[in-house]
mmCIF file of C-alpha atoms and ligand atoms in Angstrom:
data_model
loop_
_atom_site.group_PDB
_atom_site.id
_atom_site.type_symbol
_atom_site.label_atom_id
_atom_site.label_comp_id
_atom_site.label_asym_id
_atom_site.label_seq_id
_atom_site.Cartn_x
_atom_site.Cartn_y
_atom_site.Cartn_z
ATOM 1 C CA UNK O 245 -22.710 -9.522 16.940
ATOM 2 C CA UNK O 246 -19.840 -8.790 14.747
ATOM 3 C CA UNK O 247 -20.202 -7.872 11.509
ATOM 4 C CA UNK O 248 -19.131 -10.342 8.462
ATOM 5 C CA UNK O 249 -16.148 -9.542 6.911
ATOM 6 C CA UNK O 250 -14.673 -10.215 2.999
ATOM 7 C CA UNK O 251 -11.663 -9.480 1.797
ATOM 8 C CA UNK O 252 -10.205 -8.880 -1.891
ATOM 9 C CA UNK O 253 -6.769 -8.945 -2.420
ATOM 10 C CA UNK O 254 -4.350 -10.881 -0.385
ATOM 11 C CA UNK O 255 -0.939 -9.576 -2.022
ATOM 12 C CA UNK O 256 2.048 -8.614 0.041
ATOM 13 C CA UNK O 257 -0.266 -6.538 2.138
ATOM 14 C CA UNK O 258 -3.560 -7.802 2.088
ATOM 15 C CA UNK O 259 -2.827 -11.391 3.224
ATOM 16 C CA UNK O 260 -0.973 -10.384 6.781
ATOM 17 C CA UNK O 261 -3.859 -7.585 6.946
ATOM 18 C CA UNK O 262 -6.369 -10.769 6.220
ATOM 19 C CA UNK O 263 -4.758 -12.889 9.316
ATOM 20 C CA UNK O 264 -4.932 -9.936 11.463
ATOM 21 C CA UNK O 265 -8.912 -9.297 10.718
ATOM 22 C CA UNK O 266 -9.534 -13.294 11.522
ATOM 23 C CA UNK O 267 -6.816 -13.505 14.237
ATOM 24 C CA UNK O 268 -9.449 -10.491 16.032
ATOM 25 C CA UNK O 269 -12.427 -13.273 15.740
ATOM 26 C CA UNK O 270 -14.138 -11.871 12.482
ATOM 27 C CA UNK O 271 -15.769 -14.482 9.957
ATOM 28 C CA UNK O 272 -13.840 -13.775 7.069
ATOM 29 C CA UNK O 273 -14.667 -14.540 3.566
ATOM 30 C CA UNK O 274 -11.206 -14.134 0.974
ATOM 31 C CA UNK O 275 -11.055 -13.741 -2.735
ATOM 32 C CA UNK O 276 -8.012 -13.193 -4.574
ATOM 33 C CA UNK O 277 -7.351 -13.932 -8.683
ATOM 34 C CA UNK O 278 -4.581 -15.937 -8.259
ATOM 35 C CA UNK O 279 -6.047 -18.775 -6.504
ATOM 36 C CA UNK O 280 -3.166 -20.526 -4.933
ATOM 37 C CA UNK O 281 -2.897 -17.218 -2.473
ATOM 38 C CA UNK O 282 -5.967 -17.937 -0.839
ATOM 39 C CA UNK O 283 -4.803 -21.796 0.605
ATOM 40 C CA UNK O 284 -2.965 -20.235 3.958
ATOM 41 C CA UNK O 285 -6.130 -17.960 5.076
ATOM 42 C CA UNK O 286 -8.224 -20.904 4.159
ATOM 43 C CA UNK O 287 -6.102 -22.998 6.630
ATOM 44 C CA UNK O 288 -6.831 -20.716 9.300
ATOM 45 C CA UNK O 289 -10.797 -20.689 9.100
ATOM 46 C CA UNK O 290 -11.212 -18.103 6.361
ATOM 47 C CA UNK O 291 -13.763 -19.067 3.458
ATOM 48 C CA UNK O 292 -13.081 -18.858 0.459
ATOM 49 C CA UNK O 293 -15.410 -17.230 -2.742
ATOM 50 C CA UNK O 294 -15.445 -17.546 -6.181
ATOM 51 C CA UNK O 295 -15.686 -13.826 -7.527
ATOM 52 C CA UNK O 296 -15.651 -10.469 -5.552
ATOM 53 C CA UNK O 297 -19.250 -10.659 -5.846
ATOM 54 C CA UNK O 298 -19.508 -13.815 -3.660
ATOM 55 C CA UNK O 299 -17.685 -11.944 -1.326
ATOM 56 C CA UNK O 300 -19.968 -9.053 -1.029
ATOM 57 C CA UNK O 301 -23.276 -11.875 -1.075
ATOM 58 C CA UNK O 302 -21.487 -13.364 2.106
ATOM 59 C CA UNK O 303 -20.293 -10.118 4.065
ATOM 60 C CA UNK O 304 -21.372 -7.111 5.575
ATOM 61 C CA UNK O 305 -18.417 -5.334 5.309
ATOM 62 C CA UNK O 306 -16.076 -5.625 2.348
ATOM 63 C CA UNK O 307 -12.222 -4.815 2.114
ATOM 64 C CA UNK O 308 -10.481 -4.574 -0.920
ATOM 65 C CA UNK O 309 -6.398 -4.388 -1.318
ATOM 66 C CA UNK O 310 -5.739 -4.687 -4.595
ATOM 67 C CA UNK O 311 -3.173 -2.479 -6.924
ATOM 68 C CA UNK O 312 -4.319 0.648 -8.599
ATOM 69 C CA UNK O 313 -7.162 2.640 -9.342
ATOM 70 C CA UNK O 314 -8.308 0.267 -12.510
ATOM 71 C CA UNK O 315 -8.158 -2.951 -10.338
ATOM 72 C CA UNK O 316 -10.090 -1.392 -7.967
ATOM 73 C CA UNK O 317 -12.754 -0.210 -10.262
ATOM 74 C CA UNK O 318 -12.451 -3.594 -11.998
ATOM 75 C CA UNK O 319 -13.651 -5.822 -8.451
ATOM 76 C CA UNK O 320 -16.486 -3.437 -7.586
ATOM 77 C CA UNK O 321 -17.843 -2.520 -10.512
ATOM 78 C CA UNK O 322 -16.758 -5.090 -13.209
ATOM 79 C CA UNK O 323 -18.514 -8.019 -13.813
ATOM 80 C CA UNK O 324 -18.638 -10.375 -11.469
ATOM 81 C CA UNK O 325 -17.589 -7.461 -9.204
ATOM 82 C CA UNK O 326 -18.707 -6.307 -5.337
ATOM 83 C CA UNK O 327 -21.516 -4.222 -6.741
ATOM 84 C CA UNK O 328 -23.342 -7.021 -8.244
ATOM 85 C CA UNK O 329 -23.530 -9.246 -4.823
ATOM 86 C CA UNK O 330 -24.185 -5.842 -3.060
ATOM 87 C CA UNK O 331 -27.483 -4.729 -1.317
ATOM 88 C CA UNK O 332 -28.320 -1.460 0.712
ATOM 89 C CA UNK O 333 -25.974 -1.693 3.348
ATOM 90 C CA UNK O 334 -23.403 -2.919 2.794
ATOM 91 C CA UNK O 335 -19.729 -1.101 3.544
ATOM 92 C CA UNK O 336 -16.793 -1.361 0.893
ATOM 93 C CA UNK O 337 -13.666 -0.150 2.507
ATOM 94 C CA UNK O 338 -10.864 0.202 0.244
ATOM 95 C CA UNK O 339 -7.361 -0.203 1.720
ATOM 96 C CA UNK O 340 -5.317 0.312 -1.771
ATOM 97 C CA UNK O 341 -3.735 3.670 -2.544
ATOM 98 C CA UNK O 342 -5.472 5.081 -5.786
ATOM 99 C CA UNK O 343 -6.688 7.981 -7.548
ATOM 100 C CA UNK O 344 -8.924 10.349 -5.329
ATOM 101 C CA UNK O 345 -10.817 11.425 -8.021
ATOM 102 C CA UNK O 346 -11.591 7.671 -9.014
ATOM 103 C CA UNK O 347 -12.638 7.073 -5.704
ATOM 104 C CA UNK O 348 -15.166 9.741 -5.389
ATOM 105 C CA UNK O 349 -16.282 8.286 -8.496
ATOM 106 C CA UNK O 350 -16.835 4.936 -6.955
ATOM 107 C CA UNK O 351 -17.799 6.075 -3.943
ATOM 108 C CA UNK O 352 -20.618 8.144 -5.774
ATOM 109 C CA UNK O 353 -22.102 4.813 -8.464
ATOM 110 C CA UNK O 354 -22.074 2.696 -5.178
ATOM 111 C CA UNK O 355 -24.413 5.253 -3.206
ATOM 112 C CA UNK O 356 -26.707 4.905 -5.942
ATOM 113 C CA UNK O 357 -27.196 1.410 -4.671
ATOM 114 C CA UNK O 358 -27.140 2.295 -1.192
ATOM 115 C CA UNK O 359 -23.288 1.026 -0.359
ATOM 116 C CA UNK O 360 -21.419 3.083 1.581
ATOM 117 C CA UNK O 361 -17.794 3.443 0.935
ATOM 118 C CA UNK O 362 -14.557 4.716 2.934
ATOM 119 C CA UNK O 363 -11.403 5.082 1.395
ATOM 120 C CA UNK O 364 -8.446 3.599 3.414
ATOM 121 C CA UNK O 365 -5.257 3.591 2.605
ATOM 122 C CA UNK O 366 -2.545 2.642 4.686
ATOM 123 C CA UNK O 367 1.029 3.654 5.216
ATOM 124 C CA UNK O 368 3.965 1.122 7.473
ATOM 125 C CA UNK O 369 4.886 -1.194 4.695
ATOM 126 C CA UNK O 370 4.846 -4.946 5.150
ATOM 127 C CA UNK O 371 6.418 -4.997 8.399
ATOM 128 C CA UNK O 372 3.365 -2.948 9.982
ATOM 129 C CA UNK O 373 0.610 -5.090 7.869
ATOM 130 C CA UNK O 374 1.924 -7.686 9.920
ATOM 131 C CA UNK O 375 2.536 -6.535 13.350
ATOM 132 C CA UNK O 376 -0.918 -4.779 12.722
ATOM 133 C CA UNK O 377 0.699 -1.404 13.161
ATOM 134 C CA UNK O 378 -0.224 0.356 10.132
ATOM 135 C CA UNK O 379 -0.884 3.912 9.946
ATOM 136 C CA UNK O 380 -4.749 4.218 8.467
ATOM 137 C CA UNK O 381 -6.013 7.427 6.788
ATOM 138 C CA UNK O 382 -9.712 7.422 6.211
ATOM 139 C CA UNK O 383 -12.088 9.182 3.581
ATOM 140 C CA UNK O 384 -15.953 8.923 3.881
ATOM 141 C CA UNK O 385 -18.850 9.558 6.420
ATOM 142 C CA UNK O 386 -17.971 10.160 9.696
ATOM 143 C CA UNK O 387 -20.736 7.616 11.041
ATOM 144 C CA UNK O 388 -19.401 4.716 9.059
ATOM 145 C CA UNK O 389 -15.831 5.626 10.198
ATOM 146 C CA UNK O 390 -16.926 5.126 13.499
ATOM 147 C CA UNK O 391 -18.588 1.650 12.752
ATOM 148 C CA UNK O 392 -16.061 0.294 10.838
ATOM 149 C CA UNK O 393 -13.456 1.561 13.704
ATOM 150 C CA UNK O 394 -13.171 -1.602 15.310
ATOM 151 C CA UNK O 395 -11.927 -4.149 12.062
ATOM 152 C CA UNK O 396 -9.406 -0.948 11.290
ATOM 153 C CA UNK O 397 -8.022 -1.221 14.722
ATOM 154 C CA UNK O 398 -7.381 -4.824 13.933
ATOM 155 C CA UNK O 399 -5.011 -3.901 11.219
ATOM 156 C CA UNK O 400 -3.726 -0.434 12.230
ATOM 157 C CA UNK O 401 -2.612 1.319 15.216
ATOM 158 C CA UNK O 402 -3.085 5.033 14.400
ATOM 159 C CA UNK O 403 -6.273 5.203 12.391
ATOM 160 C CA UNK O 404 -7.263 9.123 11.691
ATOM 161 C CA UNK O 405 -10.540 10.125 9.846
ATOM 162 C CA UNK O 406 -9.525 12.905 7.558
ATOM 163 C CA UNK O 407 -12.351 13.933 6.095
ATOM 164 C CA UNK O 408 -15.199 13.259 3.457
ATOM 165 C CA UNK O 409 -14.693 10.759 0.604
ATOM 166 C CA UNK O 410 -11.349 10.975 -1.404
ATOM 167 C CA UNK O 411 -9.431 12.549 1.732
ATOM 168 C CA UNK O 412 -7.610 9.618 2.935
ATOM 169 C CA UNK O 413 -6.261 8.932 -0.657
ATOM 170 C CA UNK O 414 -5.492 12.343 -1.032
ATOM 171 C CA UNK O 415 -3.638 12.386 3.208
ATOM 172 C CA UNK O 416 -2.026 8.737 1.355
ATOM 173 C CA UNK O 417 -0.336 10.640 -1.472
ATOM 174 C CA UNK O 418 1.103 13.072 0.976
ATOM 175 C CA UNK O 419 2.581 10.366 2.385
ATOM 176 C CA UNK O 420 4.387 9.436 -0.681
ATOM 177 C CA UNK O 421 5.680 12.436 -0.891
ATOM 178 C CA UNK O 422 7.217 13.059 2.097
ATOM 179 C CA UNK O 423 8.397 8.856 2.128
ATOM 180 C CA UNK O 424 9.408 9.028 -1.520
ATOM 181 C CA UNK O 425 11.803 12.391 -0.481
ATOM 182 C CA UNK O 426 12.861 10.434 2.938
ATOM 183 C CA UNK O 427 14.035 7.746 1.244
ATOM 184 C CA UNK O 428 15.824 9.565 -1.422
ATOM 185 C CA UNK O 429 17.601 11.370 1.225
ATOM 186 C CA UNK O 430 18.468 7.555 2.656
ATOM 187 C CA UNK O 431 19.967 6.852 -0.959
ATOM 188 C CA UNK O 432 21.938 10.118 -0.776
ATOM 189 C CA UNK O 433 23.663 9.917 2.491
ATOM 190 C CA UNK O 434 24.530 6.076 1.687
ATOM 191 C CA UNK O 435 25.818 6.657 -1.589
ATOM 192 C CA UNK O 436 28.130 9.817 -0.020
ATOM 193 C CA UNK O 437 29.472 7.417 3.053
ATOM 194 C CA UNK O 438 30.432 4.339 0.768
ATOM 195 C CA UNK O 439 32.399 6.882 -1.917
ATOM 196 C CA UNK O 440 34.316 8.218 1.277
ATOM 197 C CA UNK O 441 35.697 4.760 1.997
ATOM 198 C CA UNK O 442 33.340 4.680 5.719
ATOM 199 C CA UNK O 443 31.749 1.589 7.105
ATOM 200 C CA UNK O 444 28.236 2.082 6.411
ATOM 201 C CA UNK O 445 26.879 0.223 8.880
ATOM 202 C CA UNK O 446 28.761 2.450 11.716
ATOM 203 C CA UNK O 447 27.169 5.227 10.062
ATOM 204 C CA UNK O 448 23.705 3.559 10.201
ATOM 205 C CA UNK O 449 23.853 3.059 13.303
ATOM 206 C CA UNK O 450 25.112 6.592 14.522
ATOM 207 C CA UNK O 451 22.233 8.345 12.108
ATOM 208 C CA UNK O 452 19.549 6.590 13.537
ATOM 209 C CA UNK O 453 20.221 7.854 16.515
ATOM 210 C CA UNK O 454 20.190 11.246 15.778
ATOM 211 C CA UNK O 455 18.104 14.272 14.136
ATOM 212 C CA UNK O 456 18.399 12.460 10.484
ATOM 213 C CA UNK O 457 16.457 9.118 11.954
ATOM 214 C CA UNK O 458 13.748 7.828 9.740
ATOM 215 C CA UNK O 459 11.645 4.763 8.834
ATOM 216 C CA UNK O 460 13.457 4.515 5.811
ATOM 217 C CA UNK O 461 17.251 4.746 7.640
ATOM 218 C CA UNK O 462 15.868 1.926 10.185
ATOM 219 C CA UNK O 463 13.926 -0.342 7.959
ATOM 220 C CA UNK O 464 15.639 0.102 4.227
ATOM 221 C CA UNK O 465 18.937 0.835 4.558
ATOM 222 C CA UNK O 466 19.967 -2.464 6.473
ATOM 223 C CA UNK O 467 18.524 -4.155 3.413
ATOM 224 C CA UNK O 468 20.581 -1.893 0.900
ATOM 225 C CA UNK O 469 23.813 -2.831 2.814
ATOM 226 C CA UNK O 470 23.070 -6.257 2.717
ATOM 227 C CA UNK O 471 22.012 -5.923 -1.020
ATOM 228 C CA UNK O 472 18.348 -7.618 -0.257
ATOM 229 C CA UNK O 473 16.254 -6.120 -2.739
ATOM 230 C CA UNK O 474 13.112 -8.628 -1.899
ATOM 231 C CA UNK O 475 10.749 -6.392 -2.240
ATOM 232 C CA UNK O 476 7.970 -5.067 0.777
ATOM 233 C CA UNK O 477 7.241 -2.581 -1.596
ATOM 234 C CA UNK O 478 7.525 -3.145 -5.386
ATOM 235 C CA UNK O 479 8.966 -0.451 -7.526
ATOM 236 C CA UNK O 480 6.051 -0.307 -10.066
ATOM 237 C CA UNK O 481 3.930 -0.027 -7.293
ATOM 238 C CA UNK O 482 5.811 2.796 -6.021
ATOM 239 C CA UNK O 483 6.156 4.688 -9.514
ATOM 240 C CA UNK O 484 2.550 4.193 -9.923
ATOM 241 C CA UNK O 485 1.874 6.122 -6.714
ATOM 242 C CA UNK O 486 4.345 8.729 -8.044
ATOM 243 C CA UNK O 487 2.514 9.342 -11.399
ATOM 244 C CA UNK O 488 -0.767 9.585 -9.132
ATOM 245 C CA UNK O 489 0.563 12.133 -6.758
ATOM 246 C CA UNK O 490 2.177 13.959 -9.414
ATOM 247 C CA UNK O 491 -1.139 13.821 -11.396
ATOM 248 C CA UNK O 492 -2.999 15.062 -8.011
ATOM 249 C CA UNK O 493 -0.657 17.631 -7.941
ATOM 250 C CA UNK O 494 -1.236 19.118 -11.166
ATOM 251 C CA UNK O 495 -4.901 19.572 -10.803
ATOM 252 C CA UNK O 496 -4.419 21.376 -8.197
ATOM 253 C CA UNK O 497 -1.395 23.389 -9.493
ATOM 254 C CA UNK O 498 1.197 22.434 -7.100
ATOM 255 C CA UNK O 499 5.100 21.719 -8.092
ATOM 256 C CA UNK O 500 6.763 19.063 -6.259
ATOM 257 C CA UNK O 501 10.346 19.187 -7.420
ATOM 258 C CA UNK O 502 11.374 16.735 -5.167
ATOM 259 C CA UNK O 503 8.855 14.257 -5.893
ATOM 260 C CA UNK O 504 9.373 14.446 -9.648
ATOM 261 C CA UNK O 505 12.955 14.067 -9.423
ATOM 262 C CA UNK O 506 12.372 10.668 -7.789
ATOM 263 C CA UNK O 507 9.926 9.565 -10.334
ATOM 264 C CA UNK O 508 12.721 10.232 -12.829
ATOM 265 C CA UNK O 509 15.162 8.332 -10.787
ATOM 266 C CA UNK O 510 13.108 5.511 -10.799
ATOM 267 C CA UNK O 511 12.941 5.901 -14.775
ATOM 268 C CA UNK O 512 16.354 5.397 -15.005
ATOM 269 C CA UNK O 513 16.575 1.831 -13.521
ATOM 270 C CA UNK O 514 13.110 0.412 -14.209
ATOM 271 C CA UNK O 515 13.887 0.008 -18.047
ATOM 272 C CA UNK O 516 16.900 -2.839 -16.507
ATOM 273 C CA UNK O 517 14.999 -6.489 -16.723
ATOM 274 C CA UNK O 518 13.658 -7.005 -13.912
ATOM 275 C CA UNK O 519 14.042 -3.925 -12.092
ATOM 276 C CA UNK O 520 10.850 -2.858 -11.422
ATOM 277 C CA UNK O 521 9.754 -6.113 -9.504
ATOM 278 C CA UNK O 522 12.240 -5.293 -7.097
ATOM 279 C CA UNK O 523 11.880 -3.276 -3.303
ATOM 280 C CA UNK O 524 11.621 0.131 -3.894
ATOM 281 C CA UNK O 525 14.945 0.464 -2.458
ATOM 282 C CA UNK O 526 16.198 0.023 -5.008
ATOM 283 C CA UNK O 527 16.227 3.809 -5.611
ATOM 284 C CA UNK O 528 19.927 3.313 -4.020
ATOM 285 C CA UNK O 529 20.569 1.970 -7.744
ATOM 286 C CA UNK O 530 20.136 4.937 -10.015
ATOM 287 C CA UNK O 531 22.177 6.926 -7.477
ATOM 288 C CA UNK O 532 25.085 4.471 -7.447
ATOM 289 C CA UNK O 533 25.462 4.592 -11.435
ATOM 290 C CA UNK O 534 25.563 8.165 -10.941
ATOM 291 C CA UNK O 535 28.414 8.222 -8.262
ATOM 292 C CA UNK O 536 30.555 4.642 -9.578
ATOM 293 C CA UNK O 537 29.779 3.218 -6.587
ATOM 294 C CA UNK O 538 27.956 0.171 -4.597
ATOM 295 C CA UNK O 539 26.582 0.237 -1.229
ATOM 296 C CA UNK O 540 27.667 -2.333 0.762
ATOM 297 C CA UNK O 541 28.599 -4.103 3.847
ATOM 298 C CA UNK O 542 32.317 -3.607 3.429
ATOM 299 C CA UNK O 543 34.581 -0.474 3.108
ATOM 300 C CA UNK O 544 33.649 0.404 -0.439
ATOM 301 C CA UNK O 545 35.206 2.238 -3.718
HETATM 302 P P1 NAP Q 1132 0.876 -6.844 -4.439
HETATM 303 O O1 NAP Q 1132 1.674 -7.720 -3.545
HETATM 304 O O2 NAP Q 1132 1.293 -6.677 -5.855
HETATM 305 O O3 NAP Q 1132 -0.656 -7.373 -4.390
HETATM 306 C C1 NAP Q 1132 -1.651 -6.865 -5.211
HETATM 307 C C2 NAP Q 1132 -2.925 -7.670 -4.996
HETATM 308 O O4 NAP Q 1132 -3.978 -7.109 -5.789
HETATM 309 C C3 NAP Q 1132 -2.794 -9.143 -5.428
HETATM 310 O O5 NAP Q 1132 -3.563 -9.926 -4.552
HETATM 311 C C4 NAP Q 1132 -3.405 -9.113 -6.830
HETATM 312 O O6 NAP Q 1132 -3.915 -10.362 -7.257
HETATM 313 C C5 NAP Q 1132 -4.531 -8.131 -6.606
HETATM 314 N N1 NAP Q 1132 -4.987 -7.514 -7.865
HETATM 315 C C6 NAP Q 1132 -4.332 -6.577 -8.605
HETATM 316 N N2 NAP Q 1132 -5.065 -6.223 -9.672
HETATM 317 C C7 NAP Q 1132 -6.216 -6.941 -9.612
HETATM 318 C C8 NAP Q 1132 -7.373 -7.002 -10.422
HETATM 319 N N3 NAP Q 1132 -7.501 -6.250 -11.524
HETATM 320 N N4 NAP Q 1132 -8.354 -7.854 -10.060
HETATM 321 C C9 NAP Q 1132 -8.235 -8.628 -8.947
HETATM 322 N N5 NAP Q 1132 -7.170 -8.595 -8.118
HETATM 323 C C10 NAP Q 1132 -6.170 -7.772 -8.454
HETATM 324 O O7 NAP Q 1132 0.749 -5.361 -3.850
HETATM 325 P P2 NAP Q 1132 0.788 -4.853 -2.327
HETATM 326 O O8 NAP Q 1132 2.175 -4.443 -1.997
HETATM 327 O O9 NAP Q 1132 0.061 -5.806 -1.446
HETATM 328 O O10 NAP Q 1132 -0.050 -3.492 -2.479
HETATM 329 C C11 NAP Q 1132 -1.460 -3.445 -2.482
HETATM 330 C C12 NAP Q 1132 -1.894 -1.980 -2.378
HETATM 331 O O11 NAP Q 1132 -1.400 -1.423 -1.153
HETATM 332 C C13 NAP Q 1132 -1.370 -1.076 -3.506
HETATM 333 O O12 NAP Q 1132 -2.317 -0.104 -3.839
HETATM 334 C C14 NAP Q 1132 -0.132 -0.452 -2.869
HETATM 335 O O13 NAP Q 1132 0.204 0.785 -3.486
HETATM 336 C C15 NAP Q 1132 -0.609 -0.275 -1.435
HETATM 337 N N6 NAP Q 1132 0.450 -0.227 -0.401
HETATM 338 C C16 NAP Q 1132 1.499 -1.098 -0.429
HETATM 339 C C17 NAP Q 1132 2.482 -1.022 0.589
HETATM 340 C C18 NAP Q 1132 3.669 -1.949 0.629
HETATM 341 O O14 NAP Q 1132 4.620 -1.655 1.384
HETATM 342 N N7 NAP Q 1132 3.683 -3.051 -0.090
HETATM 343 C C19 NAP Q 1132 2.356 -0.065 1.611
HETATM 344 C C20 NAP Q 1132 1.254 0.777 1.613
HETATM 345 C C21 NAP Q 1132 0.308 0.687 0.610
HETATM 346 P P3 NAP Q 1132 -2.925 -11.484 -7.901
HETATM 347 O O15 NAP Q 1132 -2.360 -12.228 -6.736
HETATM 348 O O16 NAP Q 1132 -3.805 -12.303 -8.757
HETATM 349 O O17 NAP Q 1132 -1.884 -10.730 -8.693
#
């Protein structure tokens, strides 16, 4: 029989990542603090609980995608949190990108209760939460990997198990890095064709075919042209994986020039009202009050 699954946090990733765990014929119990996000699973046969704890009571396997390391800490171990409708058992597997250190910690005060815990984050934006194409790196016991395998395929496509618990937030913040430096190259390369008078969207399309292609050139620079800075990815959310890669970085005494230089980019525009709710394309921003420029649709100054 399949297992019973909860879920905590249905924000711009964990409601499409929700659908796609009841769309593969799980029960699904939801939870999410703002209410009102929980009405479109519960249309679809999801239940919905009270608390995160009411979750874990009804579930065998919880999921939680919520923001950063003190949420997460907050709806399993807070009050009214997983841990207190937990029993020996049961399986938290948490999908948000957070400190590693934070989740060993977690990982560790659940075991004394007998819940085992994988760390999951996930990289392919909002577009891959939907399609259920998202890129899964996993942290914890092999064996529990391997049970849990089947509800990760229903959100993911490339699932890898990286190692013991705290590795897949530590393979996540890798990620960052090298999608943090992609799509400052993105930024760069824009800002350069619109100063030179080209049509951008030419140039799109000739660099996407080439050596320079990248998630970021396919998926965020249409949305920079057409100045659509909905976000997929919010920029607070982005700068707060920043300050924890940066952070990871440190203790273990890495530089990452690159990576700082984008946190500081994002400094510049996130003090502008407003700016940090935006998609974190809106990196194009700090580079365009640095060249006079906007990136747009038409021949440009
Ligand atoms: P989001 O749209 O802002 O959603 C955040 C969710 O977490 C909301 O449901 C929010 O509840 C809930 N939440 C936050 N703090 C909470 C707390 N203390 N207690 C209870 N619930 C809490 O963010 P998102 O884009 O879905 O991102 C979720 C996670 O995935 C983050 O760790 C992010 O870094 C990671 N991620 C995002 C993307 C992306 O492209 N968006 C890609 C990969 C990974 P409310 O509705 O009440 O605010």
């Amino acid at each position: 029989m399949k297992p019973k699954v909860g879920f905590i946090g249905l924000g711009i990733m964990g409601k499409p990542m929700a659908k796609n765990v009841l769309k593969a014929g799980y029960e699904l119990t939801v939870f999410n603090r703002t209410s009102s996000k929980t009405e479109e699973l519960k249309r679809t046969g999801a239940k919905v609980a009270s608390s995160p704890a009411q979750v874990a009571r009804e579930s065998d396997i919880v999921i939680t995608m919520v923001s950063d390391s003190p949420d997460v800490r907050e709806v399993v171990l807070g009050k009214n949190g997983i841990i207190e409708g937990s029993r020996p058992g049961l399986i938290l597997i948490d999908m948000s990108t957070i400190s590693p250190q934070v989740t060993v910690e977690i990982n560790h005060e659940l075991g004394r209760r007998g819940v085992e815990m994988l760390d999951a984050p996930v990289s392919g934006g909002e577009k891959g939460a939907i399609e259920g194409t998202l890129s899964i790196m996993v942290g914890g016991k092999k064996e529990v990997f391997e049970r849990c395998l089947p509800i990760l395929k229903s959100m993911g496509r490339k699932i890898t198990h990286i190692g013991p618990s705290g590795a897949g937030q530590w393979a996540k913040l890798c990620n960052q890095v090298l999608a943090s430096l992609n799509l400052l190259a993105v930024c760069e390369g824009l800002v350069l064709a619109a100063k030179a008078g080209l049509d951008i969207n030419k140039v799109i399309e000739a660099l996407s075919g080439g050596a320079a292609q990248s998630w970021a050139l396919l998926n965020q620079a249409p949305k920079i042209v057409e100045r659509d800075f909905s976000p997929g990815f919010l920029v607070k959310l982005h700068q707060k994986d920043l300050r924890l890669v940066l952070s990871a970085a440190e203790s273990v005494g890495v530089s990452l020039p690159g990576t700082s230089l984008v946190h500081q980019l994002y400094n510049s525009i996130e003090s502008e009202e407003g700016a940090s709710m935006l998609g974190n394309h809106a990196l194009i921003k700090s580079l365009e009050k640095l060249a006079g420029c906007e990136v747009k649709s038409q021949v440009s100054s």
